[in-house]
Short mmCIF file of C-alpha atoms in Angstrom, two decimals:
data_model
loop_
_atom_site.label_atom_id
_atom_site.label_comp_id
_atom_site.label_asym_id
_atom_site.label_seq_id
_atom_site.Cartn_x
_atom_site.Cartn_y
_atom_site.Cartn_z
CA MET A 5 0.10 -0.57 0.05
CA LYS A 6 1.57 3.83 -1.30
CA PHE A 7 0.80 6.76 1.01
CA ARG A 8 0.56 9.30 -2.53
CA GLN A 9 2.39 12.24 -0.76
CA THR A 10 0.64 15.63 -1.09
CA ASP A 11 1.53 19.79 -1.08
CA GLN A 12 0.26 19.66 2.47
CA SER A 13 2.98 17.29 3.59
CA PRO A 14 6.17 20.08 4.49
CA THR A 15 2.78 22.53 6.15
CA LEU A 16 1.81 19.79 8.67
CA PHE A 17 4.99 18.39 9.75
CA SER A 18 5.73 21.88 10.89
CA GLU A 19 2.82 22.05 12.65
CA VAL A 20 3.33 18.70 15.07
CA LEU A 21 7.46 20.56 15.05
CA CYS A 22 5.98 23.15 16.41
CA LEU A 23 3.58 22.26 18.42
CA LEU A 24 6.16 19.89 19.75
CA VAL A 25 8.87 22.55 20.86
CA LEU A 26 5.63 24.57 22.60
CA ILE A 27 4.24 21.91 24.40
CA GLY A 28 8.37 21.57 26.29
CA ILE A 29 8.73 25.43 26.56
CA THR A 30 5.71 25.05 28.39
CA THR A 31 6.41 22.41 30.50
CA MET A 32 10.15 23.26 30.98
CA LEU A 33 8.94 27.20 32.08
CA GLY A 34 6.07 24.92 34.58
CA TYR A 35 9.44 23.63 36.01
CA SER A 36 11.43 26.31 36.71
CA GLN A 37 8.16 29.03 38.60
CA ALA A 38 7.14 25.75 40.63
CA ALA A 39 11.47 25.49 41.57
CA GLY A 40 10.84 29.06 41.76
CA SER A 41 8.29 29.48 44.54
CA ASP A 42 10.76 27.42 46.57
CA TYR A 43 13.15 30.79 47.18
CA VAL A 44 11.87 33.70 48.12
CA SER A 45 13.73 37.82 47.71
CA PRO A 46 15.26 39.23 50.35
CA SER A 47 13.44 42.07 48.89
CA ASP A 48 10.34 40.80 49.62
CA PRO A 49 8.10 43.15 50.97
CA ILE A 50 6.41 41.54 54.86
CA PRO A 51 2.69 42.43 54.33
CA LYS A 52 0.84 45.02 56.44
CA GLY A 53 -2.71 44.26 58.52
CA LYS A 54 -1.96 40.31 59.60
CA ALA A 55 -1.76 40.79 63.64
CA PRO A 56 -5.50 41.97 64.19
CA LYS A 57 -5.25 40.68 67.46
CA MET A 58 -2.25 42.17 68.50
CA ARG A 59 -1.17 44.74 71.90
CA VAL A 60 2.10 46.66 73.18
CA GLN A 61 1.86 47.86 76.54
CA LEU A 62 5.79 49.87 77.14
CA LEU A 63 6.55 48.13 79.88
CA ASN A 64 9.04 51.28 81.55
CA PRO A 65 7.30 55.25 81.54
CA GLY A 66 9.31 58.19 81.60
CA GLU A 67 12.50 56.17 80.87
CA THR A 68 15.04 57.31 78.53
CA THR A 69 15.48 53.03 76.85
CA LYS A 70 11.62 51.56 76.14
CA HIS A 71 10.89 48.64 77.16
CA TYR A 72 7.49 46.99 75.34
CA ALA A 73 5.30 44.09 75.22
CA VAL A 74 4.02 43.11 71.73
CA ILE A 75 1.07 40.30 72.57
CA PHE A 76 0.25 38.55 69.47
CA TYR A 77 -2.32 36.46 69.87
CA GLN A 78 -4.09 33.25 67.61
CA GLY A 79 -4.02 33.78 64.08
CA ASP A 80 -2.48 36.66 64.38
CA GLU A 81 0.63 36.72 61.93
CA ALA A 82 3.96 38.29 63.72
CA LEU A 83 6.19 39.71 61.92
CA SER A 84 3.53 42.26 59.76
CA GLY A 85 2.93 42.96 63.46
CA LEU A 86 5.96 44.13 64.82
CA ILE A 87 6.53 45.83 60.93
CA GLU A 88 3.62 47.76 62.53
CA PHE A 89 4.04 48.58 66.11
CA ALA A 90 7.29 49.74 65.04
CA GLU A 91 6.00 51.60 62.66
CA LYS A 92 3.46 53.21 64.98
CA TYR A 93 6.07 54.26 67.82
CA GLN A 94 7.80 55.42 65.56
CA VAL A 95 11.27 52.03 66.65
CA THR A 96 13.93 53.00 65.03
CA SER A 97 16.65 50.92 66.47
CA ALA A 98 15.42 47.14 68.33
CA HIS A 99 16.38 44.33 69.61
CA PHE A 100 14.00 41.60 70.53
CA THR A 101 13.57 37.81 72.04
CA ALA A 102 9.90 36.07 72.07
CA ILE A 103 8.89 32.90 73.39
CA GLY A 104 5.28 31.64 72.24
CA ALA A 105 3.43 28.81 70.19
CA LEU A 106 2.76 28.96 66.68
CA SER A 107 0.33 27.42 64.34
CA GLY A 108 2.77 27.41 60.83
CA ALA A 109 5.67 29.56 59.41
CA THR A 110 8.09 30.23 57.28
CA PHE A 111 11.59 30.07 57.97
CA GLY A 112 14.44 30.40 55.35
CA PHE A 113 18.13 29.10 54.42
CA PHE A 114 20.25 32.02 53.10
CA ASP A 115 21.58 31.00 49.97
CA PRO A 116 24.60 32.79 48.51
CA GLN A 117 24.31 32.32 44.94
CA ARG A 118 21.20 32.58 43.72
CA LYS A 119 21.12 35.79 46.54
CA MET A 120 17.74 34.63 48.11
CA TYR A 121 16.19 32.62 50.46
CA LYS A 122 14.93 28.22 50.70
CA LYS A 123 11.90 28.53 51.66
CA ILE A 124 11.52 26.51 54.79
CA ILE A 125 8.19 24.91 55.68
CA ILE A 126 6.85 24.38 59.30
CA ASP A 127 4.06 22.87 58.90
CA GLY A 128 1.36 22.26 62.73
CA GLN A 129 1.65 23.34 66.38
CA HIS A 130 4.78 24.02 67.54
CA GLU A 131 6.57 25.84 70.51
CA VAL A 132 8.99 28.40 69.93
CA ILE A 133 11.74 27.70 71.42
CA GLY A 134 13.44 31.21 71.16
CA MET A 135 12.76 34.22 68.34
CA ILE A 136 15.57 36.64 67.96
CA GLY A 137 15.51 39.65 65.98
CA ASP A 138 16.01 43.65 65.32
CA ILE A 139 14.91 47.03 63.86
CA ALA A 140 17.04 49.08 61.80
CA LEU A 141 16.09 51.94 59.78
CA TYR A 142 16.65 50.99 55.65
CA HIS A 143 15.20 54.28 53.46
CA GLY A 144 14.15 56.04 56.48
CA LYS A 145 11.38 52.91 57.10
CA PRO A 146 11.38 50.31 60.12
CA ALA A 147 13.38 47.13 58.50
CA LEU A 148 12.91 43.80 60.51
CA HIS A 149 15.68 40.61 60.65
CA THR A 150 14.61 38.26 62.93
CA HIS A 151 15.63 34.60 63.90
CA MET A 152 14.00 31.25 65.58
CA ALA A 153 14.50 27.82 66.47
CA VAL A 154 10.99 25.93 66.98
CA GLY A 155 10.47 22.55 68.98
CA GLY A 156 7.15 20.25 67.58
CA ALA A 157 5.52 17.16 69.13
CA ASP A 158 8.05 14.70 69.12
CA GLY A 159 11.04 17.18 70.48
CA THR A 160 13.17 18.39 66.41
CA THR A 161 13.65 21.21 66.16
CA ARG A 162 14.26 23.21 63.18
CA ALA A 163 14.78 26.82 62.95
CA GLY A 164 15.95 29.72 60.13
CA HIS A 165 15.28 33.28 59.06
CA VAL A 166 11.84 34.41 59.99
CA LEU A 167 9.64 34.92 56.77
CA ALA A 168 6.30 34.42 58.31
CA ALA A 169 5.43 32.66 61.74
CA TYR A 170 1.44 32.36 62.62
CA VAL A 171 0.78 31.94 66.36
CA SER A 172 -1.49 30.02 67.81
CA PRO A 173 -2.09 30.29 71.13
CA THR A 174 0.44 33.89 72.22
CA LEU A 175 3.96 34.59 71.01
CA GLU A 176 5.09 37.59 73.95
CA VAL A 177 7.23 39.48 72.27
CA MET A 178 10.13 41.56 74.62
CA VAL A 179 11.15 44.43 72.57
CA THR A 180 13.95 46.74 74.20
CA VAL A 181 13.27 50.09 71.91
CA ASP A 182 17.19 51.63 71.45
CA PRO A 183 18.25 55.48 72.27
CA VAL A 184 21.01 54.87 69.39
CA THR A 185 19.09 55.59 65.22
CA MET A 186 20.29 52.32 63.31
CA HIS A 187 20.54 52.22 59.56
CA LYS A 188 20.96 50.02 57.02
CA ARG A 189 22.35 49.45 53.88
CA LEU A 190 21.47 47.21 50.55
CA ASP A 191 25.06 44.82 50.79
CA PRO A 192 25.33 44.52 46.77
CA ALA A 193 26.94 41.15 46.75
CA THR A 194 24.42 39.53 49.29
CA ASP A 195 20.58 41.85 48.11
CA LEU A 196 20.63 42.14 51.18
CA THR A 197 20.20 45.17 53.75
CA LEU A 198 23.23 44.80 56.35
CA ILE A 199 23.27 47.17 59.45
CA ASP A 200 25.45 49.93 58.65
CA PRO A 201 26.54 50.96 62.17
CA PHE A 202 28.36 54.72 60.43
CA SER A 203 25.66 55.11 58.23
CA LYS A 204 23.19 57.96 58.83
#
């Protein structure tokens, strides 16, 4: 049995080839986007308005160096609240510690080659073993740098740079506001904002 070649054969071949190339490109893009979602840029902003239950109390009225208790409750996102606290109380330099518990979190591990944080997803209830961090100004606005260690039900721990932390049932953050303003600058080698003690 012989097949008759027609003038449409080259056109059909070209169309099939184009379709296969497009499928390959789409698949590669899909894989690239999925892999890219495992990373986050250090410059991604912290969303506001995600800690509606946050409460603040000044612990030493009248003192030059102020100490605050910043308390979060069920469902609050801690980083969002700390940025709002710093803006509302005009905090230009501070350091803090915290204990409590979370229903989930996203930590990060900085990858110097990519200049991005690789996400570490924390699922389910965890005790906050410790949280430390600081606040300084970047382009005139408060910027956070926070690390945390958490423990699971079996006592295993996980830790990293905090990208998001969802409180359950509470997170008790003790903030000391420093009397001297600290500034951050962008480090082009890493794309991170780093405290520069000599910057004004």
